[in-house]
GROMACS .gro file of N, CA and C in nm:
model
  108
    1LEU      N    1   2.155  -1.534  -0.578
    1LEU     CA    2   2.141  -1.487  -0.459
    1LEU      C    3   2.084  -1.302  -0.504
    2PHE      N    4   2.145  -1.315  -0.673
    2PHE     CA    5   2.150  -1.185  -0.669
    2PHE      C    6   1.968  -1.148  -0.748
    3PRO      N    7   1.891  -1.261  -0.844
    3PRO     CA    8   1.795  -1.259  -0.836
    3PRO      C    9   1.665  -1.247  -0.778
    4ARG      N   10   1.676  -1.300  -0.609
    4ARG     CA   11   1.688  -1.327  -0.465
    4ARG      C   12   1.659  -1.119  -0.459
    5ARG      N   13   1.738  -1.093  -0.453
    5ARG     CA   14   1.733  -0.938  -0.391
    5ARG      C   15   1.679  -0.841  -0.497
    6ILE      N   16   1.642  -0.905  -0.602
    6ILE     CA   17   1.548  -0.797  -0.731
    6ILE      C   18   1.436  -0.839  -0.668
    7HIS      N   19   1.406  -1.008  -0.633
    7HIS     CA   20   1.276  -1.019  -0.590
    7HIS      C   21   1.209  -0.943  -0.445
    8ALA      N   22   1.268  -0.924  -0.404
    8ALA     CA   23   1.267  -0.878  -0.255
    8ALA      C   24   1.219  -0.768  -0.278
    9VAL      N   25   1.291  -0.718  -0.366
    9VAL     CA   26   1.278  -0.510  -0.344
    9VAL      C   27   1.180  -0.514  -0.381
   10THR      N   28   1.113  -0.584  -0.506
   10THR     CA   29   1.019  -0.526  -0.550
   10THR      C   30   0.859  -0.587  -0.494
   11GLN      N   31   0.888  -0.698  -0.430
   11GLN     CA   32   0.823  -0.794  -0.293
   11GLN      C   33   0.793  -0.639  -0.214
   12GLU      N   34   0.927  -0.644  -0.187
   12GLU     CA   35   0.871  -0.489  -0.085
   12GLU      C   36   0.839  -0.360  -0.078
   13GLY      N   37   0.873  -0.318  -0.229
   13GLY     CA   38   0.747  -0.188  -0.276
   13GLY      C   39   0.598  -0.235  -0.371
   14PHE      N   40   0.586  -0.342  -0.338
   14PHE     CA   41   0.481  -0.463  -0.353
   14PHE      C   42   0.388  -0.391  -0.256
   15VAL      N   43   0.415  -0.429  -0.134
   15VAL     CA   44   0.362  -0.442   0.030
   15VAL      C   45   0.379  -0.350  -0.007
   16ILE      N   46   0.440  -0.233  -0.036
   16ILE     CA   47   0.408  -0.023   0.010
   16ILE      C   48   0.293   0.025  -0.002
   17LYS      N   49   0.298   0.028  -0.180
   17LYS     CA   50   0.173  -0.004  -0.218
   17LYS      C   51   0.113  -0.042  -0.218
   18VAL      N   52   0.054  -0.158  -0.127
   18VAL     CA   53  -0.076  -0.209  -0.119
   18VAL      C   54  -0.120  -0.135   0.010
   19LEU      N   55   0.020  -0.112   0.101
   19LEU     CA   56  -0.041  -0.038   0.262
   19LEU      C   57  -0.095   0.078   0.148
   20THR      N   58   0.001   0.167   0.123
   20THR     CA   59  -0.064   0.304   0.116
   20THR      C   60  -0.171   0.312   0.004
   21PHE      N   61  -0.215   0.181  -0.086
   21PHE     CA   62  -0.419   0.205  -0.143
   21PHE      C   63  -0.495   0.197  -0.015
   22VAL      N   64  -0.443   0.109   0.104
   22VAL     CA   65  -0.605   0.084   0.191
   22VAL      C   66  -0.585   0.193   0.272
   23LEU      N   67  -0.437   0.235   0.331
   23LEU     CA   68  -0.445   0.355   0.412
   23LEU      C   69  -0.575   0.430   0.333
   24ALA      N   70  -0.515   0.520   0.181
   24ALA     CA   71  -0.621   0.582   0.127
   24ALA      C   72  -0.700   0.581   0.130
   25HIS      N   73  -0.735   0.400   0.126
   25HIS     CA   74  -0.901   0.382   0.049
   25HIS      C   75  -0.957   0.452   0.245
   26ASN      N   76  -0.933   0.368   0.294
   26ASN     CA   77  -1.007   0.387   0.443
   26ASN      C   78  -1.028   0.510   0.496
   27ILE      N   79  -0.904   0.640   0.447
   27ILE     CA   80  -0.882   0.737   0.457
   27ILE      C   81  -1.015   0.823   0.418
   28SER      N   82  -1.019   0.827   0.271
   28SER     CA   83  -1.153   0.834   0.187
   28SER      C   84  -1.267   0.832   0.306
   29LEU      N   85  -1.289   0.658   0.304
   29LEU     CA   86  -1.381   0.631   0.356
   29LEU      C   87  -1.444   0.652   0.499
   30LEU      N   88  -1.332   0.762   0.612
   30LEU     CA   89  -1.386   0.775   0.684
   30LEU      C   90  -1.386   0.962   0.695
   31THR      N   91  -1.326   1.003   0.624
   31THR     CA   92  -1.373   1.157   0.566
   31THR      C   93  -1.501   1.159   0.513
   32GLN      N   94  -1.597   1.082   0.423
   32GLN     CA   95  -1.716   1.078   0.401
   32GLN      C   96  -1.725   1.046   0.510
   33LYS      N   97  -1.726   0.957   0.588
   33LYS     CA   98  -1.881   0.913   0.686
   33LYS      C   99  -1.816   1.041   0.788
   34MET      N  100  -1.784   1.128   0.863
   34MET     CA  101  -1.740   1.255   0.878
   34MET      C  102  -1.854   1.368   0.803
   35ALA      N  103  -1.800   1.363   0.704
   35ALA     CA  104  -1.846   1.512   0.601
   35ALA      C  105  -2.048   1.441   0.570
   36GLY      N  106  -2.078   1.323   0.599
   36GLY     CA  107  -2.180   1.290   0.584
   36GLY      C  108  -2.251   1.238   0.687
   0.00000   0.00000   0.00000
């Protein structure tokens, strides 16, 4: 159970990182469209 918990936590952190990256990318695209 312990290794599985660690894997779940790291996987959750990875998902959060990906979501944050996608959000930042979309925000930068939106600002470029508004500025352009």
